[in-house]
Each structure stands twice: as C-alpha cells, then as structure tokens.
Short mmCIF file of C-alpha atoms and ligand atoms in Angstrom, two decimals:
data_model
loop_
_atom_site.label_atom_id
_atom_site.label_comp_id
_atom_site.label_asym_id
_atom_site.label_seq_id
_atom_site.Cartn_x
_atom_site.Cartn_y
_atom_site.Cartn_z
CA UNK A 11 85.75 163.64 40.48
CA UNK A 12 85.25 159.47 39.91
CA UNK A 13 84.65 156.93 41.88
CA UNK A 14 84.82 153.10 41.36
CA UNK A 15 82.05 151.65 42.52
CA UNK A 16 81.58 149.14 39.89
CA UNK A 17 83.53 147.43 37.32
CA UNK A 18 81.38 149.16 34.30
CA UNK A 19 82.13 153.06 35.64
CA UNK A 20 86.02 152.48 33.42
CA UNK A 21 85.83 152.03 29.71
CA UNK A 22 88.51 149.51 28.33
CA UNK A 23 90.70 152.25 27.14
CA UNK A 24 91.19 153.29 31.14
CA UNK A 25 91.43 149.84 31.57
CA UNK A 26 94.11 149.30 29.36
CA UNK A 27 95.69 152.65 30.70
CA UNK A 28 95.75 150.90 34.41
CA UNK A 29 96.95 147.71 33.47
CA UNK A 30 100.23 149.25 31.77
CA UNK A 31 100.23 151.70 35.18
CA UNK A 32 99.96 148.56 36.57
CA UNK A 33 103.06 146.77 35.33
CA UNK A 34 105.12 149.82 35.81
CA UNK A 35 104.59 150.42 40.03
CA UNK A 36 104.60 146.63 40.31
CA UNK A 37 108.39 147.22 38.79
CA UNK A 38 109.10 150.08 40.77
CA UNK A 39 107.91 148.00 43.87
CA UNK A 40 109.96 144.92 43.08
CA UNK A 41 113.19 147.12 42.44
CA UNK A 42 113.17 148.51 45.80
CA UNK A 43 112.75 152.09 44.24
CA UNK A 44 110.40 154.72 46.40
CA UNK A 45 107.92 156.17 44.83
CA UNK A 46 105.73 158.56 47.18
CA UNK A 47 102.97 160.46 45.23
CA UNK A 48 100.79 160.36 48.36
CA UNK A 49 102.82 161.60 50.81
CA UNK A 50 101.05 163.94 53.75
CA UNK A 51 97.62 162.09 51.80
CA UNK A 52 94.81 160.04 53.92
CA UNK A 53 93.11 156.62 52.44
CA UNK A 54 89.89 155.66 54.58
CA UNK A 55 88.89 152.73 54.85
CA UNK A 56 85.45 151.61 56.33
CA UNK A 57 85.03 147.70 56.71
CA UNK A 58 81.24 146.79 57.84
CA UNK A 59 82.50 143.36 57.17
CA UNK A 60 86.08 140.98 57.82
CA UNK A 61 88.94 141.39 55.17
CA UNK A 62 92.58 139.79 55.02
CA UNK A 63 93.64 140.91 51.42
CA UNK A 64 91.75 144.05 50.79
CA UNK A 65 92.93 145.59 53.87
CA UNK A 66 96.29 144.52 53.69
CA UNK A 67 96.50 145.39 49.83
CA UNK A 68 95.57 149.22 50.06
CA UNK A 69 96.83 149.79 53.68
CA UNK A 70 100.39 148.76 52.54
CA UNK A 71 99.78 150.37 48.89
CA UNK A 72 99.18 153.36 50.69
CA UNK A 73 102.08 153.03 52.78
CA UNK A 74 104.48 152.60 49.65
CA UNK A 75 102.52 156.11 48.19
CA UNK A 76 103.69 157.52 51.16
CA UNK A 77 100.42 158.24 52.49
CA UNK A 78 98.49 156.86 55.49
CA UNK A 79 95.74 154.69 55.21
CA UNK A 80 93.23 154.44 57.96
CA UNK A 81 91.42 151.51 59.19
CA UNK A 82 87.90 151.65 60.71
CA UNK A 83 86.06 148.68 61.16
CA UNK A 84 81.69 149.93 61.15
CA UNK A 85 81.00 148.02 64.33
CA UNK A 86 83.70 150.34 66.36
CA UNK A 87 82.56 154.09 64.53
CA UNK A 88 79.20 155.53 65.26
CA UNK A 89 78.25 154.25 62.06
CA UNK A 90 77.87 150.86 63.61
CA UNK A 91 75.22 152.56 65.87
CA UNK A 92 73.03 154.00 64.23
CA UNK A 93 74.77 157.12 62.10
CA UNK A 94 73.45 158.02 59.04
CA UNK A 95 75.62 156.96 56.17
CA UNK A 96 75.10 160.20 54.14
CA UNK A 97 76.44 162.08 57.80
CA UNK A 98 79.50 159.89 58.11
CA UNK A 99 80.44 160.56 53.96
CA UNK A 100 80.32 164.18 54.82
CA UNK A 101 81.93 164.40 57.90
CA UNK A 102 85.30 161.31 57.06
CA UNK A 103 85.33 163.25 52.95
CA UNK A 104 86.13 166.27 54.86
CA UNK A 105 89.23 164.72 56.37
CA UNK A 106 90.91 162.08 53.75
CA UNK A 107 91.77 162.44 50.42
CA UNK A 108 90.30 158.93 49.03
CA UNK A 109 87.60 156.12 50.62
CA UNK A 110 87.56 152.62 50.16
CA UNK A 111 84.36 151.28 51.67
CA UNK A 112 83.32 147.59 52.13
CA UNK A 113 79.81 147.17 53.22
CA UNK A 114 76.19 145.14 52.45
CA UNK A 115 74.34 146.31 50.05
CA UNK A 116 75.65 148.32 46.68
CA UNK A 117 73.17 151.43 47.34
CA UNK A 118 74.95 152.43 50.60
CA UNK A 119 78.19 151.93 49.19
CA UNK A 120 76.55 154.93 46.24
CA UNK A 121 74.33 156.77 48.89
CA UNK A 122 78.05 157.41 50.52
CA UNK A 123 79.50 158.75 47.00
CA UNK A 124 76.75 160.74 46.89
CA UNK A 125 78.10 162.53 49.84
CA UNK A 126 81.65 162.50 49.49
CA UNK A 127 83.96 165.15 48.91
CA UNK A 128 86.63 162.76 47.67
CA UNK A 129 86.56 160.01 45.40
CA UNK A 130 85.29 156.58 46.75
CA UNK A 131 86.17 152.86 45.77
CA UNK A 132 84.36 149.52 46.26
CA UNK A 133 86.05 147.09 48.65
CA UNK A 134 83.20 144.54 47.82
CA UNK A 135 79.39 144.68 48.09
CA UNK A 136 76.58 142.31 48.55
CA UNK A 137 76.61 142.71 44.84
CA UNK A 138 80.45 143.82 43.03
CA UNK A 139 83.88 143.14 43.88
CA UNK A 140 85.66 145.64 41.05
CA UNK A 141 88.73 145.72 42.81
CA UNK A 142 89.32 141.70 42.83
CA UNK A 143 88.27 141.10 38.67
CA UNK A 144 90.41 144.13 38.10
CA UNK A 145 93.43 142.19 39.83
CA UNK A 146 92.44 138.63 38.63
CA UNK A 147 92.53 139.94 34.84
CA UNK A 148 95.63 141.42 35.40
CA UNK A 149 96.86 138.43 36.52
CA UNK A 150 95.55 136.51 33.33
CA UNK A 151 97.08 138.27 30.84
CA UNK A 152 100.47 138.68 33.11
CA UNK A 153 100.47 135.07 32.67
CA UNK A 154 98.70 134.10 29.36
CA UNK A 155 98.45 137.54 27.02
CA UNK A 156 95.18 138.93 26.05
CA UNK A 157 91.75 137.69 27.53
CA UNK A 158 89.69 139.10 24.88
CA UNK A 159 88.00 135.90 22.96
CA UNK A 160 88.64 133.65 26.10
CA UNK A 161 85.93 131.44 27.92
CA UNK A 162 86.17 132.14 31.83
CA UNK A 163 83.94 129.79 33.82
CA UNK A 164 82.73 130.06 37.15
CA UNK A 165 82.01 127.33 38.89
CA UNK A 166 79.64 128.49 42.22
CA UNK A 167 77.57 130.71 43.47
CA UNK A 168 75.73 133.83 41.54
CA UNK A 169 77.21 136.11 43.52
CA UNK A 170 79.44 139.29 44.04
CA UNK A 171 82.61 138.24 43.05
CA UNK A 172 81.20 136.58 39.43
CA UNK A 173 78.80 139.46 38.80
CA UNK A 174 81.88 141.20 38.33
CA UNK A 175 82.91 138.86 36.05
CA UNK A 176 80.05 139.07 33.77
CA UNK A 177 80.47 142.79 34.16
CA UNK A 178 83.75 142.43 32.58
CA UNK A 179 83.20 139.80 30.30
CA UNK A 180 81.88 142.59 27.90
CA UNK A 181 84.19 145.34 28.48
CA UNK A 182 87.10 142.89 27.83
CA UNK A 183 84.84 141.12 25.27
CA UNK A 184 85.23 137.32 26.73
CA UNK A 185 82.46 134.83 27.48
CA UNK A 186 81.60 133.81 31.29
CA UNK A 187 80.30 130.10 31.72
CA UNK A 188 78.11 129.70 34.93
CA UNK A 189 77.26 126.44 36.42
CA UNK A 190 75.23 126.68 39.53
CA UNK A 191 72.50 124.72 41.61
CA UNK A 192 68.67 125.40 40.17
CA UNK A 193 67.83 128.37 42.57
CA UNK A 194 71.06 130.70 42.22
CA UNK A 195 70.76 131.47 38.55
CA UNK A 196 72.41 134.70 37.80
CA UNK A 197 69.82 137.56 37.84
CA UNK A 198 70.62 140.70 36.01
CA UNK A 199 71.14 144.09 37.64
CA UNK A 200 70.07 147.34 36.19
CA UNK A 201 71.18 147.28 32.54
CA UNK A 202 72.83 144.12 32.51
CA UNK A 203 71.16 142.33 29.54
CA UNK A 204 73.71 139.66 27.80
CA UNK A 205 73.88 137.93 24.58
CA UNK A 206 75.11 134.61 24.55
CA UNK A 207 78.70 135.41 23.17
CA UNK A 208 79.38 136.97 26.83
CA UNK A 209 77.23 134.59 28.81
CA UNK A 210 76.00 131.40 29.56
CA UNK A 211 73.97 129.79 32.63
CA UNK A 212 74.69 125.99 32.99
CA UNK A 213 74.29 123.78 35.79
CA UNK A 214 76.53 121.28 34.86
CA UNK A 215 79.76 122.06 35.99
CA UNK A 216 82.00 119.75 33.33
CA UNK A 217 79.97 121.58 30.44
CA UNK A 218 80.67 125.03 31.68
CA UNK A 219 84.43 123.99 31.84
CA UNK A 220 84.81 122.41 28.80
CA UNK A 221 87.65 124.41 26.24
CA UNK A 222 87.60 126.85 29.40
CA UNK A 223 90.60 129.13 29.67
CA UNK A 224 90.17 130.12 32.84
CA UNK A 225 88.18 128.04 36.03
CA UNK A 226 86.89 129.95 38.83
CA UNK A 227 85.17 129.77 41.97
CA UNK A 228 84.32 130.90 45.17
CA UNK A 229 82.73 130.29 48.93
CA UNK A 230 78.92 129.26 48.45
CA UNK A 231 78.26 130.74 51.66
CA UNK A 232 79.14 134.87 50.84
CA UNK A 233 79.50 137.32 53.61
CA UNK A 234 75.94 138.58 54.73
CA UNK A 235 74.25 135.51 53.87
CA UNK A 236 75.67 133.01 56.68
CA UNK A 237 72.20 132.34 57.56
CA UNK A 238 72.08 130.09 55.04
CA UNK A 239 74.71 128.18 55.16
CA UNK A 240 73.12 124.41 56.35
CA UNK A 241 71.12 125.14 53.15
CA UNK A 242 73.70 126.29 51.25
CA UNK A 243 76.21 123.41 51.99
CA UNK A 244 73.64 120.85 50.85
CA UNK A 245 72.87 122.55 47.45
CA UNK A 246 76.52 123.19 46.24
CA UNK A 247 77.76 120.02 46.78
CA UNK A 248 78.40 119.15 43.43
CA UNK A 249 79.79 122.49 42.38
CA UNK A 250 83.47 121.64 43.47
CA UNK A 251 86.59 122.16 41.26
CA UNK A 252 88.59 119.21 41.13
CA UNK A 253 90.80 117.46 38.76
CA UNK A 254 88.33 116.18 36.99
CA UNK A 255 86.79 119.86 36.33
CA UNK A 256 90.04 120.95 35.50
CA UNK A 257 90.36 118.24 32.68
CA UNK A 258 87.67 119.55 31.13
CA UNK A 259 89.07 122.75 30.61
CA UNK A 260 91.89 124.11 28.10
CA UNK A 261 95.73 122.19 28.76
CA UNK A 262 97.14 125.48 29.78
CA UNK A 263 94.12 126.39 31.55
CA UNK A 264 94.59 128.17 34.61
CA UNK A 265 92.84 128.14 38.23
CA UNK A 266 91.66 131.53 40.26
CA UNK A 267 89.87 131.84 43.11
CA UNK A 268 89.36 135.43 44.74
CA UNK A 269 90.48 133.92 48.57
CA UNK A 270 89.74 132.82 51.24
CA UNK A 271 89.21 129.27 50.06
CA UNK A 272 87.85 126.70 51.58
CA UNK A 273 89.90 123.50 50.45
CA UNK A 274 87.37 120.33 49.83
CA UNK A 275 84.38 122.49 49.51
CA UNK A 276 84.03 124.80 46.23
CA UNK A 277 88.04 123.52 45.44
CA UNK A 278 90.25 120.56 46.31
CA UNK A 279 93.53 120.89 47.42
CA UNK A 280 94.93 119.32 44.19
CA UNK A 281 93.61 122.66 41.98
CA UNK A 282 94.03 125.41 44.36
CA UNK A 283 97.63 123.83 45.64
CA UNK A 284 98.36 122.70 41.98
CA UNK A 285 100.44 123.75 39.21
CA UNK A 286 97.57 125.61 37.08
CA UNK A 287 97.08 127.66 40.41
CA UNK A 288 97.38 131.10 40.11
CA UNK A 289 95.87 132.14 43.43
CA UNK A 290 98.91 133.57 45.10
CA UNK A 291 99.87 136.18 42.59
CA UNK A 292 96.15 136.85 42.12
CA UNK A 293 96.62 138.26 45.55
CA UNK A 294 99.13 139.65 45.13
CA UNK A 295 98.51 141.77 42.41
CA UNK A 296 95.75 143.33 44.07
CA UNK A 297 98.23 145.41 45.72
CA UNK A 298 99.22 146.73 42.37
CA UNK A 299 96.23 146.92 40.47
CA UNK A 300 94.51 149.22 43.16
CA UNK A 301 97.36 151.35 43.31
CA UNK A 302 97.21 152.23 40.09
CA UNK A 303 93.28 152.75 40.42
CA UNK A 304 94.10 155.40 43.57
CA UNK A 305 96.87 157.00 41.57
CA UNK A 306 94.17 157.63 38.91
CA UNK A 307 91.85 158.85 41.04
CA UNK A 308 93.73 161.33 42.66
CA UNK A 309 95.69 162.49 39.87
CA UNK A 310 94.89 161.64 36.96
CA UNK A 311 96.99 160.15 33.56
CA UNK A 312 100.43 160.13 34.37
CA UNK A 313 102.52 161.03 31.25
CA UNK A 314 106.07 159.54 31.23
N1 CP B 414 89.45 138.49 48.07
C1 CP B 414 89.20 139.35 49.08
O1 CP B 414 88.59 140.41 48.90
O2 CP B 414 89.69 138.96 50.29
P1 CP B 414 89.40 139.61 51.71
O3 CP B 414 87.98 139.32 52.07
O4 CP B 414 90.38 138.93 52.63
O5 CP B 414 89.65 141.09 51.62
N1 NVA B 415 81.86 136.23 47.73
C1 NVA B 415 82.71 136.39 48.88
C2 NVA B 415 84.00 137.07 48.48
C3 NVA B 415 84.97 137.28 49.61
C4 NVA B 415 86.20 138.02 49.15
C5 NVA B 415 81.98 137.20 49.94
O1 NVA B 415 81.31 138.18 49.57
O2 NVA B 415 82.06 136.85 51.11
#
C-alpha cells in the first residue's frame, strides 16, 4: 500500500506514468465517455482547514469514478474535540477505500498513515501541497512541452505550496528561483539539501525572474499563520507580480498561481487576468491529475 504524502514519495518514472494517465481521463472526461472504476468505492476527505478547489476537484473526480466521496470538515467530527488522530485513522480506514486529509502540521497528516488501512493523500499541510505542483506541472508542459532544464521562480512566501516546488525541481530536474523578504528564507526539511542548479534564494524579485520560464506566487499570509498577517502585509510589500516582473521573465513565459489570489497584493490584475495566465486550467487540471493519482493508488498501472 502507498500513500502520497509528499511530492518526493513518486519517482519521475511514476510521474511520467501519471501525467500520460493524466491526458488520457482528461480525454475521456471531455468526450462525455463514463468511465467508473470506483463504483460502490468511498473517498474521505477530512478538511481541518477551508478549501474551494481541492474539495471540489476530488469530490467531483470521485463522482465521475463512480464512487462517493465524503466530506468532513475536523471542526464538525470528534476529531475537532479532542479525538486522537491515530483513533480516527483506524476507525474512518475501516470504512473508505482512500483518504485525502488536509490539516496543520505534516506529522499528523503521517501519524494518520501510520494508522490507516487504506492509502492516504495530502490535501495540503503547513508544509507540502503535492497535489497542486503535481497539477501545475501538468499544466506546464500541456502548454509549453518538457519542464526539465526550465527556471521556475517564485515570487513570495517560503511556504507550503513552493516547498513543493523545490521538491520537484529535482525530480523533474529544473531550477526554482526564490525571492522573499529577509526573515522567510527557505529552510530545508529533512533531507532536502540543494545545489545551486535546482535552487536559488534571492530577495530581489526582478533577479529571480529574469530568463524565468515560469512566475509564481502565492498569499503571504498561509492558512494557520493568520496571526501574522499586520506583520506579514508590511514585509511582502514589494514581492508583487506585476508587469514589470513579468518583463523580466522569458517572452513566452507563463503565470501560475495555486488560487485563491488576492489581486493587488502578491499579483495584479494585469498578470493573473492576462494573456500569460494560466491559472484557470491550473485548476482545472487538478481534477485530472488527482484522478489519476487515486486510480494508482487503488489499482495500480493500468495496461491499455
Ligand atoms: N489551491 C488550493 O488548494 O485551493 P483550495 O484551498 O481552494 O483547495
Ligand atoms: N499557501 C496557501 C495555499 C492555499 C491553497 C495556504 O496554505 O493557505
């Protein structure tokens, strides 16, 4: 049994494997054709914090598998009072057939695997995002072709969403530029040591864009840590993409953010709602991209 709990737990060959998955039940999708390997099968899914996309993206991927997918928000289980996480893997693994859990900090989200029955996916910790980098390169090469060799740079906050991407800059073998306020510097989980052909820290966000393929961002003020927002406000200030970022950056460069945005803080309406934008089908394709990550989960390589 796997889980996906992190970006690093599949090599690039499974990688590649779920991208081509990928294109093929986003085609099946678009045709109109059913496909229902799920049916009579359970997804639960256990928020401990808000979620437009993620819930929407693997309830109705679900739905197309045929399955069911069960929303249960922590504050409204006995979780949210008080029950031990190890208790509630035991007793909700004993019911569904998969878990996607989205909660605080990355050792409850493994302190649950290590009581489930059935495999379990990250919906976004304090520290990873898998699922959205998964869906974000997707969309990259969907649009552009290979991102091996590319420069991706984040401009923002050291935080869940571009751990991730440094995470994946060496399984896909691209190089993350960071530009953030003194104070937010990356720091480097576990085994996550980086030579400077995957990453860079800058705090000048025109240098980390320059030749970029790909600009980036996201909220300065992440879920869990709204007690610093007055703070936080002040010290990004100058960590906004706007045209002038963008001109620093490749001509066909394009623009990502993970969502929800907030337009005239970390991006101005010109990028996000401009025509190097690829934010909608960056969505969108996290519906896909997780489908193809249950589907392996639960059954394995499919052979056509
Ligand atoms: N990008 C993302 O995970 O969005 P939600 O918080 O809406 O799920
Ligand atoms: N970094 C953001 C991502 C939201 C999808 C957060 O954790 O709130």
């Amino acid at each position: 049994m796997r889980h996906y709990l992190k970006f690093t737990d599949f090599t690039r060959e499974e990688y590649d494997y779920l991208f081509e998955r990928t294109v093929k039940l986003k085609a099946l999708h678009k045709a109109g054709e059913l496909y229902q390997p799920f049916r009579g099968r359970v997804l639960g899914m256990i928020f401990e914090k808000s979620s437009t996309r993620t819930r929407v993206s693997f309830e109705a991927g679900m739905a197309q598998f045929g399955g069911h997918a069960m929303f249960m928000q922590s504050k409204d289980t006995q979780l949210g009072r008080g029950e031990p996480i190890e208790d509630v893997a035991q007793v909700i693994s004993r019911m569904v057939d998969i878990v996607m859990v989205r909660t605080y900090e990355q050792t409850i989200i493994e302190r649950f695997a290590e009581n489930s029955k059935v495999p379990v996916i990250n919906g976004l910790t304090n520290e990873y995002h898998p699922c959205q980098i998964m869906a974000d390169i997707f969309t990259y090469i969907e649009h552009r072709g290979p991102i091996t060799g590319k420069t991706v740079a984040w401009i923002g906050d050291s935080n869940n969403v571009s751990r991730t991407w440094l995470q994946a800059a060496r399984i896909f073998d691209f190089k993350l530029n960071l530009a953030c306020p003194r104070g937010y510097e990356m720091t480097l989980l576990g085994d996550e040591a980086y030579g400077a052909d995957h990453f860079e820290q800058f705090y000048d966000p025109y240098q980390a864009a320059r030749n970029a393929d790909i600009v980036t961002t996201d909220v300065s003020v992440s879920m869990g840590y709204e007690r610093e927002t007055l703070q936080r406000k002040k010290d990004f200030i100058n960590y906004r993409v706007n045209e002038k970022v963008m001109l620093q950056a490749k001509a066909d460069a394009v623009f990502m953010h993970c969502l929800p945005a907030h337009r005239g803080e970390e991006v101005d309406p010109e990028v996000i709602d401009g025509p190097q934008s690829l934010v909608w089908d960056e969505a969108e394709n996290r519906m896909h991209t997780q489908k193809a990550v249950m589907e392996y989960l639960l059954l394995g390589k499919i052979e056509d």
